Short mmCIF file of C-alpha atoms and ligand atoms in Angstrom, two decimals:
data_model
loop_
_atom_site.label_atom_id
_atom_site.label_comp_id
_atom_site.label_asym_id
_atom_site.label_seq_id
_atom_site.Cartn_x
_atom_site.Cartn_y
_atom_site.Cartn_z
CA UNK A 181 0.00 0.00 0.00
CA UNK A 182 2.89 2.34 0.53
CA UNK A 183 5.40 1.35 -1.97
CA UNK A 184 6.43 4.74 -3.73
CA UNK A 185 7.48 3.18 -7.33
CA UNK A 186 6.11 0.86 -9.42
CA UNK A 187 8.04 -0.22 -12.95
CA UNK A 188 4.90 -1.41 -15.71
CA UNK A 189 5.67 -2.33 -19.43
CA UNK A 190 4.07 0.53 -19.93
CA UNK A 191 7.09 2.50 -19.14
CA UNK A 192 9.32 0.32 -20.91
CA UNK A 193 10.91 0.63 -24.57
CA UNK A 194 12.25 -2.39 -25.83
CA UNK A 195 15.53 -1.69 -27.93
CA UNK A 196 15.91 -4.35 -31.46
CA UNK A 197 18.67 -4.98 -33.53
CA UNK A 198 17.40 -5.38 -37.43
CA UNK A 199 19.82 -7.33 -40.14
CA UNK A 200 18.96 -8.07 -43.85
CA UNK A 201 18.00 -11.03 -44.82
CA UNK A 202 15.30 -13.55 -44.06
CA UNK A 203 14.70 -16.17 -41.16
CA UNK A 204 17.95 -14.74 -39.61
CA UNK A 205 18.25 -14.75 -35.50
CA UNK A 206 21.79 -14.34 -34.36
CA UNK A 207 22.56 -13.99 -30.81
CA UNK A 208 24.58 -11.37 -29.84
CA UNK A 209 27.49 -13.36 -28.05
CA UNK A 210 27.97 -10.27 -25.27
CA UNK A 211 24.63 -10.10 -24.99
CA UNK A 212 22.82 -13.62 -24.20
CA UNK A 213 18.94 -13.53 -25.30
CA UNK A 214 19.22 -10.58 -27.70
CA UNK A 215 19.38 -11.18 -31.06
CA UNK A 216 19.82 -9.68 -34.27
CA UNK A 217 16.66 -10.15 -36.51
CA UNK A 218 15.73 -10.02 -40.32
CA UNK A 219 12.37 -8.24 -40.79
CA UNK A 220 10.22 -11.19 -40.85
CA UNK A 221 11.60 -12.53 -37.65
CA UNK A 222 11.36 -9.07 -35.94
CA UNK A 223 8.04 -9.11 -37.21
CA UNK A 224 6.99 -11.70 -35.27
CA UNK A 225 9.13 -10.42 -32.00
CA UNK A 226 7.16 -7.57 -32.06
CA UNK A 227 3.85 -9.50 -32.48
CA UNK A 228 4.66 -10.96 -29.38
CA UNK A 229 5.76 -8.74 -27.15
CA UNK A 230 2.58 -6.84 -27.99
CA UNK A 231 0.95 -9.88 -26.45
CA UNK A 232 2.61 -9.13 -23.35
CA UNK A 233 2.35 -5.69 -23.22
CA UNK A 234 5.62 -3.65 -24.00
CA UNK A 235 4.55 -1.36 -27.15
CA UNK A 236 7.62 0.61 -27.64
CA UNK A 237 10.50 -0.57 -29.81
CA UNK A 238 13.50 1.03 -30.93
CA UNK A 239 14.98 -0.16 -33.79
CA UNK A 240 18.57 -0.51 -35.15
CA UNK A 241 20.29 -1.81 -38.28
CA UNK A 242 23.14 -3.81 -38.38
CA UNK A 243 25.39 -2.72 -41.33
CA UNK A 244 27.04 -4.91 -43.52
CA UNK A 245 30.56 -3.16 -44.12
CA UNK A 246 30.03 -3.35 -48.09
CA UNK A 247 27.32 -1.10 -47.89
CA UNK A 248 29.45 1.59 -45.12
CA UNK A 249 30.96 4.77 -46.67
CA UNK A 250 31.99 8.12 -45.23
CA UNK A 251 28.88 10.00 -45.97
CA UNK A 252 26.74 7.15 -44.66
CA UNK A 253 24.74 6.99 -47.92
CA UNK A 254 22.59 3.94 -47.04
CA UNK A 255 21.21 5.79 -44.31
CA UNK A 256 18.40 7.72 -46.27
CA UNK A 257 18.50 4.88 -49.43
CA UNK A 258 14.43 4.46 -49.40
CA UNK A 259 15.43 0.99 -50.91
CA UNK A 260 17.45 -0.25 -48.06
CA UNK A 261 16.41 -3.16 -45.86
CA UNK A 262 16.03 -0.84 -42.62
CA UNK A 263 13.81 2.03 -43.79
CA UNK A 264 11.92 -1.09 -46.01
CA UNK A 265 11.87 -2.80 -42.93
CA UNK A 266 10.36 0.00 -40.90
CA UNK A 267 7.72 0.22 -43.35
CA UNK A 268 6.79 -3.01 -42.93
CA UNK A 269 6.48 -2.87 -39.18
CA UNK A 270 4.30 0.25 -39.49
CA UNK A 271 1.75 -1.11 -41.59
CA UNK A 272 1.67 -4.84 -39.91
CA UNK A 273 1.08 -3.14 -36.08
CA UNK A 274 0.13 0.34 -36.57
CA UNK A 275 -0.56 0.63 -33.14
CA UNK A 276 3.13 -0.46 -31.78
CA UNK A 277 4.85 2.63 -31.19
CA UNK A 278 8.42 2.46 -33.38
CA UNK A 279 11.25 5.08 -32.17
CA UNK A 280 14.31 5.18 -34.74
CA UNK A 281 18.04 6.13 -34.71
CA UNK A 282 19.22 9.09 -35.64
CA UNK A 283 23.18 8.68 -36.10
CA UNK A 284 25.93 7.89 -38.71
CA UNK A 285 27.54 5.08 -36.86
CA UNK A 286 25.68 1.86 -38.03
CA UNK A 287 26.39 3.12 -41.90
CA UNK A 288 29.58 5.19 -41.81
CA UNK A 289 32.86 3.29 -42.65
CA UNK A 290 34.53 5.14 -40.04
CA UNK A 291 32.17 4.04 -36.99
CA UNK A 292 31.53 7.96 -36.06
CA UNK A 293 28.40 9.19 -34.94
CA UNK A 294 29.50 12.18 -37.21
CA UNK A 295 31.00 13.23 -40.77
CA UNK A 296 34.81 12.95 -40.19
CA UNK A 297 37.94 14.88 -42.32
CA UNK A 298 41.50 15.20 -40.84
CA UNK A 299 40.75 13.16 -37.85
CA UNK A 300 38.15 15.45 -36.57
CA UNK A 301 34.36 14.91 -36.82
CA UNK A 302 32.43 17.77 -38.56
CA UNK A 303 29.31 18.63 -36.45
CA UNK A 304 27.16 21.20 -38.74
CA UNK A 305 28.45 19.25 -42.15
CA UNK A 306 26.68 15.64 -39.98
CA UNK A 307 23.52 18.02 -39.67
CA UNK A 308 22.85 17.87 -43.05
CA UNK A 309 23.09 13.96 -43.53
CA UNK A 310 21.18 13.98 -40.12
CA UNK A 311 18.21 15.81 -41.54
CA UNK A 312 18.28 13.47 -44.92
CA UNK A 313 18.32 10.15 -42.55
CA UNK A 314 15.46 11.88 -40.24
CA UNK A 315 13.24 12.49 -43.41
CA UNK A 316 13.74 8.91 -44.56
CA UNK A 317 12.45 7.72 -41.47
CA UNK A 318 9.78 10.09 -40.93
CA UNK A 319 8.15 9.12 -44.28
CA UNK A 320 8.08 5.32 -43.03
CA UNK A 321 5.56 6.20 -40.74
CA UNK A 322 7.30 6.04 -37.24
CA UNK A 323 6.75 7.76 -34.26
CA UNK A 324 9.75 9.09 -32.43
CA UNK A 325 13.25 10.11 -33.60
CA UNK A 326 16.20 9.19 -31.16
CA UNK A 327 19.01 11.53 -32.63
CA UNK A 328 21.90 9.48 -30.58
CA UNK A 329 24.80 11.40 -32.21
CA UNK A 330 25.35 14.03 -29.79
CA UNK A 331 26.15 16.73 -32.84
CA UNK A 332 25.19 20.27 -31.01
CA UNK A 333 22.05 21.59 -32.75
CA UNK A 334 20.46 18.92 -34.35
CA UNK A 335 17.32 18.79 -32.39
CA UNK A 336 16.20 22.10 -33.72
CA UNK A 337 17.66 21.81 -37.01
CA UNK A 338 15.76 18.04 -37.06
CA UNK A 339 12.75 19.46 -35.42
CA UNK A 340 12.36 22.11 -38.33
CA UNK A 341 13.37 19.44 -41.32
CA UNK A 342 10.27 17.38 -39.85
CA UNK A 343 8.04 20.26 -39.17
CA UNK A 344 8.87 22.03 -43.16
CA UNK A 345 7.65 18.47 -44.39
CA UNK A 346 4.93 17.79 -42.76
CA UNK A 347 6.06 15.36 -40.28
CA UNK A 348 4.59 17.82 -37.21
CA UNK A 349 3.07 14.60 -35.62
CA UNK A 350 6.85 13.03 -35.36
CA UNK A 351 8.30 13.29 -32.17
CA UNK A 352 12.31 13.28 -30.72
CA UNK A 353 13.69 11.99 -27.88
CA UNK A 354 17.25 13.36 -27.13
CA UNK A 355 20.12 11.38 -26.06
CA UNK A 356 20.47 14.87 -24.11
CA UNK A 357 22.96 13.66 -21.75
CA UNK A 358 24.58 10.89 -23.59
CA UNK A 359 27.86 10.41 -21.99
CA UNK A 360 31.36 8.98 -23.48
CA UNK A 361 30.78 5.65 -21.41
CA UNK A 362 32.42 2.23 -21.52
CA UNK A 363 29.19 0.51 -21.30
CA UNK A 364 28.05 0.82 -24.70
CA UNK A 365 30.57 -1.88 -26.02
CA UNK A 366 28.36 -4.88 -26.42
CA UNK A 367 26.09 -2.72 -28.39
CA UNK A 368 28.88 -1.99 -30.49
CA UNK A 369 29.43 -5.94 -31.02
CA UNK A 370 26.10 -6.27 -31.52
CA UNK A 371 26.09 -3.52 -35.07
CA UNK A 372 29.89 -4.17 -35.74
CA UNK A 373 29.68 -0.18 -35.52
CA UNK A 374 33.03 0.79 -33.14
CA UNK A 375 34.61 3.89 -34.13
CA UNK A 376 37.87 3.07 -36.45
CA UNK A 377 39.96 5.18 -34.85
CA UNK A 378 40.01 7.51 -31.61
CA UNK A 379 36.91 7.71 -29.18
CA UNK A 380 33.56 9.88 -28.98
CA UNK A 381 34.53 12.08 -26.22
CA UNK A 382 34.51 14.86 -28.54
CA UNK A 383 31.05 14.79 -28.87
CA UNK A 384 30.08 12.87 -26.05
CA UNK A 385 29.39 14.30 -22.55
CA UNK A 386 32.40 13.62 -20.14
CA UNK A 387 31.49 11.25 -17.10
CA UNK A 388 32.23 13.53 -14.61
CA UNK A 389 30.18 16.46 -15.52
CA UNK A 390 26.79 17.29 -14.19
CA UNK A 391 26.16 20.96 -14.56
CA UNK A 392 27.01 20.22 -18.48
CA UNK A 393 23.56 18.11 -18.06
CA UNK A 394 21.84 21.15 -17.53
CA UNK A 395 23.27 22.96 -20.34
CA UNK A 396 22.42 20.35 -22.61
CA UNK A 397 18.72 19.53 -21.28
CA UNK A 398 18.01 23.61 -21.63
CA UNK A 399 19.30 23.55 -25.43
CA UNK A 400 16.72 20.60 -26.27
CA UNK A 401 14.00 21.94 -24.48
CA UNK A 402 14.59 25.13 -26.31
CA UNK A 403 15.22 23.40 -29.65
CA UNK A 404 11.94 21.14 -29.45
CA UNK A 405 12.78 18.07 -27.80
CA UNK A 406 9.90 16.00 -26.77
CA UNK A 407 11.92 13.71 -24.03
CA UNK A 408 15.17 13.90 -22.60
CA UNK A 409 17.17 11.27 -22.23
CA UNK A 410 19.96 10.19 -19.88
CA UNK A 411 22.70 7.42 -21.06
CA UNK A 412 23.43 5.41 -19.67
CA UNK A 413 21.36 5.12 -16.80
CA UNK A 414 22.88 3.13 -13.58
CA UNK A 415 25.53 5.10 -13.12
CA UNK A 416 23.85 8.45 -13.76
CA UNK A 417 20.70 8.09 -11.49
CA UNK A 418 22.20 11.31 -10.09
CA UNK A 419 21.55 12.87 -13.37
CA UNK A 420 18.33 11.25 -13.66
CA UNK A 421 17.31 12.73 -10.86
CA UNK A 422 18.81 16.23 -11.93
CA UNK A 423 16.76 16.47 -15.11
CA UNK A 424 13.57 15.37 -13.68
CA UNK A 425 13.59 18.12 -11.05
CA UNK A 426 14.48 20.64 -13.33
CA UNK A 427 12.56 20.07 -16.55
CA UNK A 428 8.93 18.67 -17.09
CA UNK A 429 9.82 16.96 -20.42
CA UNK A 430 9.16 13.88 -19.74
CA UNK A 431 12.46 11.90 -19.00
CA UNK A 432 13.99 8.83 -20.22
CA UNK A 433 17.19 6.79 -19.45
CA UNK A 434 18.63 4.15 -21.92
CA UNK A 435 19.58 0.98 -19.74
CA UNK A 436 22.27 0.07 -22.14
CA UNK A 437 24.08 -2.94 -23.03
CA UNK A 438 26.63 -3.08 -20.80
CA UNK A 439 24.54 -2.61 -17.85
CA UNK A 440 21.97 -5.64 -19.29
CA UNK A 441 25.41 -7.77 -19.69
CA UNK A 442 26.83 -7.47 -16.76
CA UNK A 443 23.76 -8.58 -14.74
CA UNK A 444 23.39 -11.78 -17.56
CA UNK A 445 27.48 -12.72 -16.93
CA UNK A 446 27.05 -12.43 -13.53
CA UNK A 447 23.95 -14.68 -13.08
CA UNK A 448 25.11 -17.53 -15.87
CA UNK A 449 27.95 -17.58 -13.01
CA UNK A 450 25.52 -17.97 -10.69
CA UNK A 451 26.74 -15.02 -8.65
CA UNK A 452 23.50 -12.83 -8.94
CA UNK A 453 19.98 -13.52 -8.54
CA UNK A 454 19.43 -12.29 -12.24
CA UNK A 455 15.67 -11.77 -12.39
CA UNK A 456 16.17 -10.03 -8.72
CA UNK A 457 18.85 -7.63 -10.03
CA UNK A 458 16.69 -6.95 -13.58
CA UNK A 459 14.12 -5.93 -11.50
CA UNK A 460 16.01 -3.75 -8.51
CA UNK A 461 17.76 -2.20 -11.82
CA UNK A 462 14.96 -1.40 -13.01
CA UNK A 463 12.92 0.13 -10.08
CA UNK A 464 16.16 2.06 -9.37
CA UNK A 465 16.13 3.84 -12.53
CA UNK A 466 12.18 4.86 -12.38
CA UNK A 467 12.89 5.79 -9.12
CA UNK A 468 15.27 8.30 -9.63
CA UNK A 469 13.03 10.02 -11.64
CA UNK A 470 12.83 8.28 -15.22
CA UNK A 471 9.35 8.63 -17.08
CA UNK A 472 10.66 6.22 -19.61
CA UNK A 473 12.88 3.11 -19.62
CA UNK A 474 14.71 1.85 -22.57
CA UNK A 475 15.95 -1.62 -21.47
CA UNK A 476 16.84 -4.80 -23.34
CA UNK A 477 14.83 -6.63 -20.23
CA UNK A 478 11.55 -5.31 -21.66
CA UNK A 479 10.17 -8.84 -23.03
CA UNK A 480 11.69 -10.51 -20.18
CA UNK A 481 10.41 -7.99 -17.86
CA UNK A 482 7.01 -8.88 -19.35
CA UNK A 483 7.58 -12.25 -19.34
CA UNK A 484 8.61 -12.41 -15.66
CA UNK A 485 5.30 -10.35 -14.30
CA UNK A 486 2.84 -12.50 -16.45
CA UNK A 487 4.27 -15.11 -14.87
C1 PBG B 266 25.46 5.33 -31.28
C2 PBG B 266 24.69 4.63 -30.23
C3 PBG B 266 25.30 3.90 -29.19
C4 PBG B 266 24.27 3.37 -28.42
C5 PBG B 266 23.06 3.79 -28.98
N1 PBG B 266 23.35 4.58 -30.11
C6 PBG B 266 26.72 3.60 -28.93
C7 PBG B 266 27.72 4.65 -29.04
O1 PBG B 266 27.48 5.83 -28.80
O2 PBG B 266 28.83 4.28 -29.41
C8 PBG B 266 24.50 2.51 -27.22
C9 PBG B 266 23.39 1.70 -26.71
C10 PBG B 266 23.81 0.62 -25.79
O3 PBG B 266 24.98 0.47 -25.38
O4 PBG B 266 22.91 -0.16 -25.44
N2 PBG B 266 24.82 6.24 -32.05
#
């Protein structure tokens, strides 16, 4: 009767890793029970974790390296299998909500969030291929935009691409605080997307600031965003917590893939309760303030209360 926070799949977003192809499920090896999926597959992963109640997905593409080049070209190709792919989804379950990425990394031979010469990445050049990969999603029919690359002004400058075409209805969550983290390796394994050479700290927010949180938050809010998001999210309750009490955006924190395979490691040694931990994890993060919880425990989230 007097438990303060409760975590529902209705608060949860359920990230999914999309390859070409057909009948493909490959588990990610640093990442046990994720998979990446061909559309028909994913198709049917969605399907049924609809059944069970999570109806938020974000979607990624893993890249074959054939089809990476500087200017990430395949990232606003109508033809190619992830925008097709999105498509699809929209029209088979209209009513699941579908967030995409907004980044150069999955399609960019040099693993950059960004457009890089010399070494050094070019942030308002990258808003330009940013806006061309935003429209390409937009006219799939999804929902939200999740502009991940950290490049400054691209929530305004995507917010008014979307809003000149007609695409008013298409909302953005901001990595707003998206720091330069070790914890986003496995994720990298999963889309074969690590940077070529150097790191993202350039871009990226540096782990010890907090004020620099605020900054950002008050540039999206100003700029249009519709969410803003912390990530990762264990070890930044504190700016979790920060951002809630300070904007009334609704907030999100991305649960990322290190945090999701630490706890798996851990309990296939059999030294953590694994369910427990998902759970604790969980509460932990809507308790410090998070609206909105992108996890890869969604389904087995689900699972675990229908159970
Ligand atoms: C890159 C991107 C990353 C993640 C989401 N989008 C990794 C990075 O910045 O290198 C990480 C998600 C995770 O670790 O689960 N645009």
């Amino acid at each position: 009767m007097v438990e303060e926070t409760k975590v529902t799949t209705d608060d949860l977003i359920f990230p999914l890793f999309l390859v070409d192809g057909h009948n493909q499920k490959i588990e990610v090896s640093s990442m046990p029970g994720i998979y990446r999926l061909s559309t028909d597959m994913m198709l049917k992963e969605i399907e049924g974790c609809l059944k069970v109640g999570i109806r938020a997905f974000d979607i990624f593409p893993a890249v074959e390296d054939q089809h990476k080049d500087a200017t990430a070209t395949k990232s606003y190709d109508p033809k190619f299998f992830y925008l097709k792919a999105l498509r699809e989804i929209k029209k088979q379950f209209p009513e699941a909500c579908i967030m995409t990425d907004v980044a150069m990394d999955p399609y960019s031979s040099d693993g950059h969030d960004g457009l890089v010469r010399d070494g050094k990445i070019l942030n308002d050049e990258t808003l330009e291929i940013l806006g061309k990969m935003t429209l390409a999603q937009a006219e799939t029919g999804i929902d939200i935009i999740g502009p991940s690359d950290m490049m400054d002004g691209r929530v305004g400058y995507l917010r008014k691409v979307l809003d000149e075409n007609g695409f008013t209805e298409v909302s953005i969550m901001s990595y707003t605080a998206k720091y330069a983290s070790g914890f986003y390796n496995p994720f990298r394994d999963a889309l074969d997307s690590a940077p070529k050479f150097g790191d993202k700290k350039t871009y990226q927010m540096n782990p010890a600031n907090r004020t620099e949180a605020l900054i950002e938050a008050q540039l999206d809010l100003e700029e249009g965003a519709d969410f803003l998001m912390v990530k990762p999210a264990l070890a930044y309750l504190d700016i979790i917590r920060l951002l809630k009490d300070n904007f009334n955006l609704p907030i999100a924190a991305y649960n990322v893939s290190g945090e999701y395979s630490m706890v798996k490691a851990a309990a296939q040694k059999g030294w953590l309760d694994g369910e427990r931990v998902m759970k604790e994890s969980l509460l932990s993060i809507k308790r410090a303030g998070a609206d909105v919880i992108l996890t890869y425990f969604a389904k087995e989230f689900a699972l675990n209360l229908n159970r």
